Amino acid sequence: MTEPQSPRRILEFLVAAGVDIIVGDEPVNRLQPPPPPAMPERGPEAPAATRTAAAANPAQPAAPARPAPAAPDDAIMQARLQARSAGSLEELATIMAAFDGCALKATASRLVFADGNPQGRVMIIGEAPGREEDETGRPFVGRAGQLLDKMLKAVGLDRSHVYIANVVPWRPPGNRTPTPQEVAICLPFIHRQIELAAPDILLTMGAPATQNLTGRKDGILRLRGQWFEVEVGQNRIPTLATLHPAYLLRQPGQKALAWRDLRALKARLAAE
Ligand code: URA
Protein backbone atom coordinates (compact mmCIF):
# COMPACT_ATOMS: atom_id res chain seq x y z
CA MET A 1 0.00 0.00 0.00
CA THR A 2 1.31 3.48 -0.77
CA GLU A 3 2.16 5.64 2.24
CA PRO A 4 0.11 8.84 2.46
CA GLN A 5 2.38 11.77 1.63
CA SER A 6 3.08 14.25 4.40
CA PRO A 7 2.14 17.90 3.67
CA ARG A 8 5.86 18.73 3.89
CA ARG A 9 6.78 16.15 1.20
CA ILE A 10 3.99 17.49 -1.01
CA LEU A 11 5.23 21.06 -0.56
CA GLU A 12 8.80 20.00 -1.36
CA PHE A 13 7.55 18.29 -4.50
CA LEU A 14 5.63 21.41 -5.60
CA VAL A 15 8.65 23.67 -5.02
CA ALA A 16 10.88 21.27 -6.98
CA ALA A 17 8.30 21.31 -9.77
CA GLY A 18 8.66 25.10 -10.02
CA VAL A 19 5.51 26.24 -8.24
CA ASP A 20 6.31 29.68 -6.87
CA ILE A 21 2.90 31.13 -6.15
CA ILE A 22 -0.19 30.32 -4.13
CA VAL A 23 -3.24 31.54 -5.94
CA GLY A 24 -5.90 31.43 -3.21
CA ASP A 25 -6.26 30.74 0.48
CA GLU A 26 -8.76 27.94 -0.07
CA PRO A 27 -8.07 24.94 -2.33
CA VAL A 28 -10.43 24.66 -5.30
CA ASN A 29 -11.26 21.33 -6.91
CA ARG A 30 -11.32 22.40 -10.55
CA LEU A 31 -12.02 18.84 -11.69
CA GLN A 32 -15.35 18.77 -9.90
CA PRO A 33 -18.25 19.36 -12.32
CA PRO A 34 -20.10 22.66 -11.72
CA PRO A 35 -23.29 22.43 -9.66
CA PRO A 36 -26.54 22.12 -11.66
CA PRO A 37 -28.33 25.41 -12.30
CA ALA A 38 -30.72 26.47 -9.52
CA MET A 39 -34.30 25.25 -9.98
CA PRO A 40 -36.93 27.96 -10.30
CA GLU A 41 -39.01 28.75 -7.19
CA ARG A 42 -42.15 26.66 -7.15
CA GLY A 43 -44.11 28.05 -4.21
CA PRO A 44 -43.84 28.11 -0.47
CA GLU A 45 -42.64 24.49 -0.07
CA ALA A 46 -39.91 23.38 -2.47
CA PRO A 47 -40.19 19.74 -3.61
CA ALA A 48 -37.96 17.19 -1.93
CA ALA A 49 -35.68 16.94 -4.96
CA THR A 50 -34.66 20.59 -4.62
CA ARG A 51 -33.83 20.48 -0.92
CA THR A 52 -30.16 21.12 -0.23
CA ALA A 53 -27.75 18.53 1.09
CA ALA A 54 -27.42 20.66 4.22
CA ALA A 55 -31.16 20.47 4.83
CA ALA A 56 -31.12 16.71 4.25
CA ASN A 57 -28.16 16.34 6.58
CA PRO A 58 -28.14 19.13 9.13
CA ALA A 59 -24.84 17.84 10.54
CA GLN A 60 -23.13 18.91 7.31
CA PRO A 61 -23.02 22.71 7.00
CA ALA A 62 -23.65 24.18 3.57
CA ALA A 63 -20.48 25.24 1.76
CA PRO A 64 -20.01 29.04 1.84
CA ALA A 65 -21.21 30.68 -1.34
CA ARG A 66 -18.31 31.78 -3.54
CA PRO A 67 -18.73 33.61 -6.83
CA ALA A 68 -18.24 31.09 -9.63
CA PRO A 69 -15.51 32.15 -12.07
CA ALA A 70 -16.99 33.15 -15.42
CA ALA A 71 -16.96 30.33 -17.96
CA PRO A 72 -14.39 31.11 -20.69
CA ASP A 73 -17.02 31.79 -23.35
CA ASP A 74 -18.87 34.14 -21.01
CA ALA A 75 -15.61 35.88 -20.17
CA ILE A 76 -14.80 36.37 -23.86
CA MET A 77 -18.31 37.72 -24.48
CA GLN A 78 -18.00 40.07 -21.50
CA ALA A 79 -14.58 41.24 -22.69
CA ARG A 80 -16.02 42.00 -26.14
CA LEU A 81 -18.98 43.93 -24.77
CA GLN A 82 -16.91 45.88 -22.28
CA ALA A 83 -14.09 46.63 -24.73
CA ARG A 84 -16.62 47.92 -27.27
CA SER A 85 -18.18 50.21 -24.67
CA ALA A 86 -14.91 52.11 -24.12
CA GLY A 87 -14.95 55.47 -25.87
CA SER A 88 -11.35 56.42 -25.08
CA LEU A 89 -8.08 54.80 -24.02
CA GLU A 90 -8.58 56.15 -20.49
CA GLU A 91 -12.02 54.52 -20.31
CA LEU A 92 -10.60 51.29 -21.68
CA ALA A 93 -7.89 51.24 -19.00
CA THR A 94 -10.53 51.78 -16.29
CA ILE A 95 -12.75 49.02 -17.71
CA MET A 96 -9.85 46.58 -17.96
CA ALA A 97 -8.67 47.32 -14.43
CA ALA A 98 -12.16 46.40 -13.15
CA PHE A 99 -12.55 43.30 -15.40
CA ASP A 100 -12.52 40.03 -13.46
CA GLY A 101 -12.96 37.57 -16.32
CA CYS A 102 -9.27 36.71 -16.79
CA ALA A 103 -7.77 34.52 -14.08
CA LEU A 104 -4.35 36.14 -14.56
CA LYS A 105 -5.64 39.24 -12.81
CA ALA A 106 -5.78 37.29 -9.54
CA THR A 107 -2.04 36.54 -9.54
CA ALA A 108 -0.75 39.75 -11.12
CA SER A 109 -0.02 42.81 -8.98
CA ARG A 110 -1.67 45.20 -11.39
CA LEU A 111 -2.87 45.88 -14.91
CA VAL A 112 -0.04 46.79 -17.30
CA PHE A 113 -1.94 48.89 -19.79
CA ALA A 114 0.49 50.87 -21.95
CA ASP A 115 3.48 53.15 -22.15
CA GLY A 116 4.74 55.73 -24.60
CA ASN A 117 2.73 58.13 -26.69
CA PRO A 118 -0.84 57.11 -27.63
CA GLN A 119 -0.61 59.64 -30.49
CA GLY A 120 2.56 58.01 -31.82
CA ARG A 121 2.43 56.72 -35.41
CA VAL A 122 3.72 53.31 -34.38
CA MET A 123 2.14 50.94 -31.87
CA ILE A 124 4.38 48.16 -30.57
CA ILE A 125 2.79 45.01 -29.20
CA GLY A 126 4.45 42.34 -27.07
CA GLU A 127 3.18 39.19 -25.41
CA ALA A 128 2.61 39.82 -21.70
CA PRO A 129 4.23 41.70 -18.82
CA GLY A 130 7.11 40.20 -16.85
CA ARG A 131 8.13 40.82 -13.25
CA GLU A 132 9.44 44.37 -13.64
CA GLU A 133 6.43 45.38 -15.72
CA ASP A 134 4.10 43.87 -13.09
CA GLU A 135 5.89 45.87 -10.40
CA THR A 136 5.81 49.18 -12.24
CA GLY A 137 2.62 48.88 -14.32
CA ARG A 138 4.57 49.84 -17.47
CA PRO A 139 5.26 47.50 -20.40
CA PHE A 140 8.81 46.74 -21.48
CA VAL A 141 10.80 48.19 -18.61
CA GLY A 142 12.91 45.12 -17.78
CA ARG A 143 15.97 43.89 -19.69
CA ALA A 144 13.95 43.21 -22.85
CA GLY A 145 12.49 46.70 -22.61
CA GLN A 146 15.95 48.24 -22.29
CA LEU A 147 17.00 46.43 -25.44
CA LEU A 148 13.82 47.63 -27.15
CA ASP A 149 14.78 51.22 -26.26
CA LYS A 150 18.21 50.68 -27.86
CA MET A 151 16.62 49.17 -30.97
CA LEU A 152 14.30 52.16 -31.29
CA LYS A 153 17.19 54.58 -30.76
CA ALA A 154 19.13 52.92 -33.54
CA VAL A 155 16.46 54.11 -36.00
CA GLY A 156 15.96 57.53 -34.40
CA LEU A 157 12.87 56.66 -32.34
CA ASP A 158 12.07 56.64 -28.64
CA ARG A 159 9.03 56.19 -26.41
CA SER A 160 7.73 59.64 -27.33
CA HIS A 161 7.20 58.34 -30.89
CA VAL A 162 5.66 54.96 -30.12
CA TYR A 163 2.81 53.55 -28.08
CA ILE A 164 3.53 50.21 -26.37
CA ALA A 165 1.16 47.51 -25.08
CA ASN A 166 0.86 43.74 -24.77
CA VAL A 167 -1.65 41.17 -26.03
CA VAL A 168 -2.17 40.09 -22.42
CA PRO A 169 -2.06 42.95 -19.88
CA TRP A 170 -1.57 40.87 -16.69
CA ARG A 171 1.63 39.01 -15.82
CA PRO A 172 1.27 35.23 -16.09
CA PRO A 173 2.63 33.57 -12.91
CA GLY A 174 6.32 32.75 -13.19
CA ASN A 175 6.32 34.38 -16.68
CA ARG A 176 4.75 31.31 -18.22
CA THR A 177 3.24 31.59 -21.69
CA PRO A 178 -0.40 32.74 -21.49
CA THR A 179 -2.83 29.93 -22.33
CA PRO A 180 -4.91 30.16 -25.53
CA GLN A 181 -7.94 30.73 -23.31
CA GLU A 182 -6.29 33.66 -21.48
CA VAL A 183 -5.28 35.15 -24.81
CA ALA A 184 -8.82 34.72 -26.21
CA ILE A 185 -10.24 36.59 -23.22
CA CYS A 186 -7.74 39.46 -23.58
CA LEU A 187 -7.87 39.82 -27.38
CA PRO A 188 -10.99 42.04 -27.51
CA PHE A 189 -9.18 44.52 -25.24
CA ILE A 190 -6.01 44.79 -27.30
CA HIS A 191 -8.10 45.05 -30.48
CA ARG A 192 -10.04 47.97 -28.98
CA GLN A 193 -6.81 49.52 -27.68
CA ILE A 194 -5.38 49.43 -31.21
CA GLU A 195 -8.62 50.82 -32.64
CA LEU A 196 -8.67 53.72 -30.17
CA ALA A 197 -4.96 54.52 -30.57
CA ALA A 198 -5.33 54.27 -34.36
CA PRO A 199 -1.60 54.04 -35.18
CA ASP A 200 -0.35 54.20 -38.77
CA ILE A 201 1.70 51.05 -38.25
CA LEU A 202 1.72 48.14 -35.84
CA LEU A 203 4.95 46.38 -34.90
CA THR A 204 4.33 42.94 -33.38
CA MET A 205 7.24 41.52 -31.44
CA GLY A 206 7.65 37.77 -31.15
CA ALA A 207 5.52 34.82 -32.19
CA PRO A 208 2.63 35.12 -29.71
CA ALA A 209 1.86 38.77 -30.51
CA THR A 210 2.33 38.24 -34.24
CA GLN A 211 0.31 35.03 -34.47
CA ASN A 212 -2.53 36.22 -32.26
CA LEU A 213 -2.95 39.51 -34.09
CA THR A 214 -2.38 38.38 -37.67
CA GLY A 215 -3.88 34.89 -37.41
CA ARG A 216 -0.71 33.40 -39.03
CA LYS A 217 0.59 30.18 -37.56
CA ASP A 218 4.16 30.08 -38.91
CA GLY A 219 7.12 30.50 -36.59
CA ILE A 220 8.49 33.98 -35.98
CA LEU A 221 11.64 33.37 -38.02
CA ARG A 222 9.38 32.92 -41.04
CA LEU A 223 6.96 35.72 -40.16
CA ARG A 224 9.48 38.42 -39.21
CA GLY A 225 10.20 41.00 -41.83
CA GLN A 226 6.79 40.43 -43.45
CA TRP A 227 4.00 42.98 -43.63
CA PHE A 228 0.44 41.97 -42.78
CA GLU A 229 -2.82 43.81 -42.27
CA VAL A 230 -4.64 43.69 -38.95
CA GLU A 231 -8.30 44.58 -39.11
CA VAL A 232 -9.64 46.55 -36.17
CA GLY A 233 -13.06 48.18 -36.39
CA GLN A 234 -13.27 49.82 -39.82
CA ASN A 235 -9.49 50.02 -40.26
CA ARG A 236 -6.83 47.77 -41.70
CA ILE A 237 -3.51 48.58 -40.12
CA PRO A 238 -0.22 47.71 -41.85
CA THR A 239 1.61 45.42 -39.44
CA LEU A 240 5.26 44.43 -39.43
CA ALA A 241 6.37 41.34 -37.53
CA THR A 242 9.75 41.29 -35.84
CA LEU A 243 11.74 39.36 -33.25
CA HIS A 244 11.06 39.85 -29.56
CA PRO A 245 13.89 41.61 -27.68
CA ALA A 246 13.80 38.86 -25.01
CA TYR A 247 14.63 36.38 -27.79
CA LEU A 248 17.44 38.66 -28.98
CA LEU A 249 18.90 38.68 -25.46
CA ARG A 250 19.13 34.88 -25.68
CA GLN A 251 20.17 34.83 -29.36
CA PRO A 252 22.22 38.01 -29.93
CA GLY A 253 23.37 36.61 -33.26
CA GLN A 254 19.86 37.31 -34.62
CA LYS A 255 19.99 41.04 -33.85
CA ALA A 256 20.87 41.87 -37.45
CA LEU A 257 17.46 40.56 -38.54
CA ALA A 258 15.69 42.84 -36.08
CA TRP A 259 17.72 45.87 -37.21
CA ARG A 260 16.68 45.05 -40.78
CA ASP A 261 13.01 45.01 -39.71
CA LEU A 262 13.34 48.32 -37.89
CA ARG A 263 14.94 49.91 -40.94
CA ALA A 264 11.97 48.68 -43.01
CA LEU A 265 9.64 50.26 -40.45
CA LYS A 266 11.50 53.55 -40.61
CA ALA A 267 11.43 53.53 -44.41
CA ARG A 268 7.65 52.98 -44.43
CA LEU A 269 7.14 55.79 -41.92
CA ALA A 270 9.17 58.13 -44.11
CA ALA A 271 7.27 57.08 -47.24
CA GLU A 272 3.79 57.73 -45.81
N1 URA B 1 7.89 41.04 -22.72
C1 URA B 1 6.72 41.39 -23.28
O1 URA B 1 6.24 40.75 -24.23
N2 URA B 1 6.10 42.45 -22.78
C2 URA B 1 6.57 43.18 -21.76
O2 URA B 1 5.93 44.15 -21.37
C3 URA B 1 7.80 42.79 -21.21
C4 URA B 1 8.46 41.72 -21.70
CSV table of C-alpha atoms and ligand atoms in Angstrom, one decimal:
chain,number,residue,atom,x,y,z
A,1,MET,CA,0.0,0.0,0.0
A,2,THR,CA,1.3,3.5,-0.8
A,3,GLU,CA,2.2,5.6,2.2
A,4,PRO,CA,0.1,8.8,2.5
A,5,GLN,CA,2.4,11.8,1.6
A,6,SER,CA,3.1,14.2,4.4
A,7,PRO,CA,2.1,17.9,3.7
A,8,ARG,CA,5.9,18.7,3.9
A,9,ARG,CA,6.8,16.1,1.2
A,10,ILE,CA,4.0,17.5,-1.0
A,11,LEU,CA,5.2,21.1,-0.6
A,12,GLU,CA,8.8,20.0,-1.4
A,13,PHE,CA,7.6,18.3,-4.5
A,14,LEU,CA,5.6,21.4,-5.6
A,15,VAL,CA,8.7,23.7,-5.0
A,16,ALA,CA,10.9,21.3,-7.0
A,17,ALA,CA,8.3,21.3,-9.8
A,18,GLY,CA,8.7,25.1,-10.0
A,19,VAL,CA,5.5,26.2,-8.2
A,20,ASP,CA,6.3,29.7,-6.9
A,21,ILE,CA,2.9,31.1,-6.2
A,22,ILE,CA,-0.2,30.3,-4.1
A,23,VAL,CA,-3.2,31.5,-5.9
A,24,GLY,CA,-5.9,31.4,-3.2
A,25,ASP,CA,-6.3,30.7,0.5
A,26,GLU,CA,-8.8,27.9,-0.1
A,27,PRO,CA,-8.1,24.9,-2.3
A,28,VAL,CA,-10.4,24.7,-5.3
A,29,ASN,CA,-11.3,21.3,-6.9
A,30,ARG,CA,-11.3,22.4,-10.6
A,31,LEU,CA,-12.0,18.8,-11.7
A,32,GLN,CA,-15.3,18.8,-9.9
A,33,PRO,CA,-18.3,19.4,-12.3
A,34,PRO,CA,-20.1,22.7,-11.7
A,35,PRO,CA,-23.3,22.4,-9.7
A,36,PRO,CA,-26.5,22.1,-11.7
A,37,PRO,CA,-28.3,25.4,-12.3
A,38,ALA,CA,-30.7,26.5,-9.5
A,39,MET,CA,-34.3,25.2,-10.0
A,40,PRO,CA,-36.9,28.0,-10.3
A,41,GLU,CA,-39.0,28.7,-7.2
A,42,ARG,CA,-42.1,26.7,-7.1
A,43,GLY,CA,-44.1,28.0,-4.2
A,44,PRO,CA,-43.8,28.1,-0.5
A,45,GLU,CA,-42.6,24.5,-0.1
A,46,ALA,CA,-39.9,23.4,-2.5
A,47,PRO,CA,-40.2,19.7,-3.6
A,48,ALA,CA,-38.0,17.2,-1.9
A,49,ALA,CA,-35.7,16.9,-5.0
A,50,THR,CA,-34.7,20.6,-4.6
A,51,ARG,CA,-33.8,20.5,-0.9
A,52,THR,CA,-30.2,21.1,-0.2
A,53,ALA,CA,-27.7,18.5,1.1
A,54,ALA,CA,-27.4,20.7,4.2
A,55,ALA,CA,-31.2,20.5,4.8
A,56,ALA,CA,-31.1,16.7,4.2
A,57,ASN,CA,-28.2,16.3,6.6
A,58,PRO,CA,-28.1,19.1,9.1
A,59,ALA,CA,-24.8,17.8,10.5
A,60,GLN,CA,-23.1,18.9,7.3
A,61,PRO,CA,-23.0,22.7,7.0
A,62,ALA,CA,-23.7,24.2,3.6
A,63,ALA,CA,-20.5,25.2,1.8
A,64,PRO,CA,-20.0,29.0,1.8
A,65,ALA,CA,-21.2,30.7,-1.3
A,66,ARG,CA,-18.3,31.8,-3.5
A,67,PRO,CA,-18.7,33.6,-6.8
A,68,ALA,CA,-18.2,31.1,-9.6
A,69,PRO,CA,-15.5,32.1,-12.1
A,70,ALA,CA,-17.0,33.1,-15.4
A,71,ALA,CA,-17.0,30.3,-18.0
A,72,PRO,CA,-14.4,31.1,-20.7
A,73,ASP,CA,-17.0,31.8,-23.4
A,74,ASP,CA,-18.9,34.1,-21.0
A,75,ALA,CA,-15.6,35.9,-20.2
A,76,ILE,CA,-14.8,36.4,-23.9
A,77,MET,CA,-18.3,37.7,-24.5
A,78,GLN,CA,-18.0,40.1,-21.5
A,79,ALA,CA,-14.6,41.2,-22.7
A,80,ARG,CA,-16.0,42.0,-26.1
A,81,LEU,CA,-19.0,43.9,-24.8
A,82,GLN,CA,-16.9,45.9,-22.3
A,83,ALA,CA,-14.1,46.6,-24.7
A,84,ARG,CA,-16.6,47.9,-27.3
A,85,SER,CA,-18.2,50.2,-24.7
A,86,ALA,CA,-14.9,52.1,-24.1
A,87,GLY,CA,-14.9,55.5,-25.9
A,88,SER,CA,-11.3,56.4,-25.1
A,89,LEU,CA,-8.1,54.8,-24.0
A,90,GLU,CA,-8.6,56.2,-20.5
A,91,GLU,CA,-12.0,54.5,-20.3
A,92,LEU,CA,-10.6,51.3,-21.7
A,93,ALA,CA,-7.9,51.2,-19.0
A,94,THR,CA,-10.5,51.8,-16.3
A,95,ILE,CA,-12.8,49.0,-17.7
A,96,MET,CA,-9.8,46.6,-18.0
A,97,ALA,CA,-8.7,47.3,-14.4
A,98,ALA,CA,-12.2,46.4,-13.2
A,99,PHE,CA,-12.5,43.3,-15.4
A,100,ASP,CA,-12.5,40.0,-13.5
A,101,GLY,CA,-13.0,37.6,-16.3
A,102,CYS,CA,-9.3,36.7,-16.8
A,103,ALA,CA,-7.8,34.5,-14.1
A,104,LEU,CA,-4.3,36.1,-14.6
A,105,LYS,CA,-5.6,39.2,-12.8
A,106,ALA,CA,-5.8,37.3,-9.5
A,107,THR,CA,-2.0,36.5,-9.5
A,108,ALA,CA,-0.8,39.7,-11.1
A,109,SER,CA,0.0,42.8,-9.0
A,110,ARG,CA,-1.7,45.2,-11.4
A,111,LEU,CA,-2.9,45.9,-14.9
A,112,VAL,CA,0.0,46.8,-17.3
A,113,PHE,CA,-1.9,48.9,-19.8
A,114,ALA,CA,0.5,50.9,-21.9
A,115,ASP,CA,3.5,53.1,-22.2
A,116,GLY,CA,4.7,55.7,-24.6
A,117,ASN,CA,2.7,58.1,-26.7
A,118,PRO,CA,-0.8,57.1,-27.6
A,119,GLN,CA,-0.6,59.6,-30.5
A,120,GLY,CA,2.6,58.0,-31.8
A,121,ARG,CA,2.4,56.7,-35.4
A,122,VAL,CA,3.7,53.3,-34.4
A,123,MET,CA,2.1,50.9,-31.9
A,124,ILE,CA,4.4,48.2,-30.6
A,125,ILE,CA,2.8,45.0,-29.2
A,126,GLY,CA,4.4,42.3,-27.1
A,127,GLU,CA,3.2,39.2,-25.4
A,128,ALA,CA,2.6,39.8,-21.7
A,129,PRO,CA,4.2,41.7,-18.8
A,130,GLY,CA,7.1,40.2,-16.9
A,131,ARG,CA,8.1,40.8,-13.2
A,132,GLU,CA,9.4,44.4,-13.6
A,133,GLU,CA,6.4,45.4,-15.7
A,134,ASP,CA,4.1,43.9,-13.1
A,135,GLU,CA,5.9,45.9,-10.4
A,136,THR,CA,5.8,49.2,-12.2
A,137,GLY,CA,2.6,48.9,-14.3
A,138,ARG,CA,4.6,49.8,-17.5
A,139,PRO,CA,5.3,47.5,-20.4
A,140,PHE,CA,8.8,46.7,-21.5
A,141,VAL,CA,10.8,48.2,-18.6
A,142,GLY,CA,12.9,45.1,-17.8
A,143,ARG,CA,16.0,43.9,-19.7
A,144,ALA,CA,14.0,43.2,-22.8
A,145,GLY,CA,12.5,46.7,-22.6
A,146,GLN,CA,16.0,48.2,-22.3
A,147,LEU,CA,17.0,46.4,-25.4
A,148,LEU,CA,13.8,47.6,-27.2
A,149,ASP,CA,14.8,51.2,-26.3
A,150,LYS,CA,18.2,50.7,-27.9
A,151,MET,CA,16.6,49.2,-31.0
A,152,LEU,CA,14.3,52.2,-31.3
A,153,LYS,CA,17.2,54.6,-30.8
A,154,ALA,CA,19.1,52.9,-33.5
A,155,VAL,CA,16.5,54.1,-36.0
A,156,GLY,CA,16.0,57.5,-34.4
A,157,LEU,CA,12.9,56.7,-32.3
A,158,ASP,CA,12.1,56.6,-28.6
A,159,ARG,CA,9.0,56.2,-26.4
A,160,SER,CA,7.7,59.6,-27.3
A,161,HIS,CA,7.2,58.3,-30.9
A,162,VAL,CA,5.7,55.0,-30.1
A,163,TYR,CA,2.8,53.6,-28.1
A,164,ILE,CA,3.5,50.2,-26.4
A,165,ALA,CA,1.2,47.5,-25.1
A,166,ASN,CA,0.9,43.7,-24.8
A,167,VAL,CA,-1.7,41.2,-26.0
A,168,VAL,CA,-2.2,40.1,-22.4
A,169,PRO,CA,-2.1,42.9,-19.9
A,170,TRP,CA,-1.6,40.9,-16.7
A,171,ARG,CA,1.6,39.0,-15.8
A,172,PRO,CA,1.3,35.2,-16.1
A,173,PRO,CA,2.6,33.6,-12.9
A,174,GLY,CA,6.3,32.8,-13.2
A,175,ASN,CA,6.3,34.4,-16.7
A,176,ARG,CA,4.7,31.3,-18.2
A,177,THR,CA,3.2,31.6,-21.7
A,178,PRO,CA,-0.4,32.7,-21.5
A,179,THR,CA,-2.8,29.9,-22.3
A,180,PRO,CA,-4.9,30.2,-25.5
A,181,GLN,CA,-7.9,30.7,-23.3
A,182,GLU,CA,-6.3,33.7,-21.5
A,183,VAL,CA,-5.3,35.2,-24.8
A,184,ALA,CA,-8.8,34.7,-26.2
A,185,ILE,CA,-10.2,36.6,-23.2
A,186,CYS,CA,-7.7,39.5,-23.6
A,187,LEU,CA,-7.9,39.8,-27.4
A,188,PRO,CA,-11.0,42.0,-27.5
A,189,PHE,CA,-9.2,44.5,-25.2
A,190,ILE,CA,-6.0,44.8,-27.3
A,191,HIS,CA,-8.1,45.1,-30.5
A,192,ARG,CA,-10.0,48.0,-29.0
A,193,GLN,CA,-6.8,49.5,-27.7
A,194,ILE,CA,-5.4,49.4,-31.2
A,195,GLU,CA,-8.6,50.8,-32.6
A,196,LEU,CA,-8.7,53.7,-30.2
A,197,ALA,CA,-5.0,54.5,-30.6
A,198,ALA,CA,-5.3,54.3,-34.4
A,199,PRO,CA,-1.6,54.0,-35.2
A,200,ASP,CA,-0.4,54.2,-38.8
A,201,ILE,CA,1.7,51.1,-38.3
A,202,LEU,CA,1.7,48.1,-35.8
A,203,LEU,CA,5.0,46.4,-34.9
A,204,THR,CA,4.3,42.9,-33.4
A,205,MET,CA,7.2,41.5,-31.4
A,206,GLY,CA,7.7,37.8,-31.1
A,207,ALA,CA,5.5,34.8,-32.2
A,208,PRO,CA,2.6,35.1,-29.7
A,209,ALA,CA,1.9,38.8,-30.5
A,210,THR,CA,2.3,38.2,-34.2
A,211,GLN,CA,0.3,35.0,-34.5
A,212,ASN,CA,-2.5,36.2,-32.3
A,213,LEU,CA,-3.0,39.5,-34.1
A,214,THR,CA,-2.4,38.4,-37.7
A,215,GLY,CA,-3.9,34.9,-37.4
A,216,ARG,CA,-0.7,33.4,-39.0
A,217,LYS,CA,0.6,30.2,-37.6
A,218,ASP,CA,4.2,30.1,-38.9
A,219,GLY,CA,7.1,30.5,-36.6
A,220,ILE,CA,8.5,34.0,-36.0
A,221,LEU,CA,11.6,33.4,-38.0
A,222,ARG,CA,9.4,32.9,-41.0
A,223,LEU,CA,7.0,35.7,-40.2
A,224,ARG,CA,9.5,38.4,-39.2
A,225,GLY,CA,10.2,41.0,-41.8
A,226,GLN,CA,6.8,40.4,-43.4
A,227,TRP,CA,4.0,43.0,-43.6
A,228,PHE,CA,0.4,42.0,-42.8
A,229,GLU,CA,-2.8,43.8,-42.3
A,230,VAL,CA,-4.6,43.7,-39.0
A,231,GLU,CA,-8.3,44.6,-39.1
A,232,VAL,CA,-9.6,46.6,-36.2
A,233,GLY,CA,-13.1,48.2,-36.4
A,234,GLN,CA,-13.3,49.8,-39.8
A,235,ASN,CA,-9.5,50.0,-40.3
A,236,ARG,CA,-6.8,47.8,-41.7
A,237,ILE,CA,-3.5,48.6,-40.1
A,238,PRO,CA,-0.2,47.7,-41.9
A,239,THR,CA,1.6,45.4,-39.4
A,240,LEU,CA,5.3,44.4,-39.4
A,241,ALA,CA,6.4,41.3,-37.5
A,242,THR,CA,9.8,41.3,-35.8
A,243,LEU,CA,11.7,39.4,-33.3
A,244,HIS,CA,11.1,39.8,-29.6
A,245,PRO,CA,13.9,41.6,-27.7
A,246,ALA,CA,13.8,38.9,-25.0
A,247,TYR,CA,14.6,36.4,-27.8
A,248,LEU,CA,17.4,38.7,-29.0
A,249,LEU,CA,18.9,38.7,-25.5
A,250,ARG,CA,19.1,34.9,-25.7
A,251,GLN,CA,20.2,34.8,-29.4
A,252,PRO,CA,22.2,38.0,-29.9
A,253,GLY,CA,23.4,36.6,-33.3
A,254,GLN,CA,19.9,37.3,-34.6
A,255,LYS,CA,20.0,41.0,-33.9
A,256,ALA,CA,20.9,41.9,-37.5
A,257,LEU,CA,17.5,40.6,-38.5
A,258,ALA,CA,15.7,42.8,-36.1
A,259,TRP,CA,17.7,45.9,-37.2
A,260,ARG,CA,16.7,45.1,-40.8
A,261,ASP,CA,13.0,45.0,-39.7
A,262,LEU,CA,13.3,48.3,-37.9
A,263,ARG,CA,14.9,49.9,-40.9
A,264,ALA,CA,12.0,48.7,-43.0
A,265,LEU,CA,9.6,50.3,-40.4
A,266,LYS,CA,11.5,53.5,-40.6
A,267,ALA,CA,11.4,53.5,-44.4
A,268,ARG,CA,7.6,53.0,-44.4
A,269,LEU,CA,7.1,55.8,-41.9
A,270,ALA,CA,9.2,58.1,-44.1
A,271,ALA,CA,7.3,57.1,-47.2
A,272,GLU,CA,3.8,57.7,-45.8
B,1,URA,N1,7.9,41.0,-22.7
B,1,URA,C1,6.7,41.4,-23.3
B,1,URA,O1,6.2,40.8,-24.2
B,1,URA,N2,6.1,42.5,-22.8
B,1,URA,C2,6.6,43.2,-21.8
B,1,URA,O2,5.9,44.2,-21.4
B,1,URA,C3,7.8,42.8,-21.2
B,1,URA,C4,8.5,41.7,-21.7
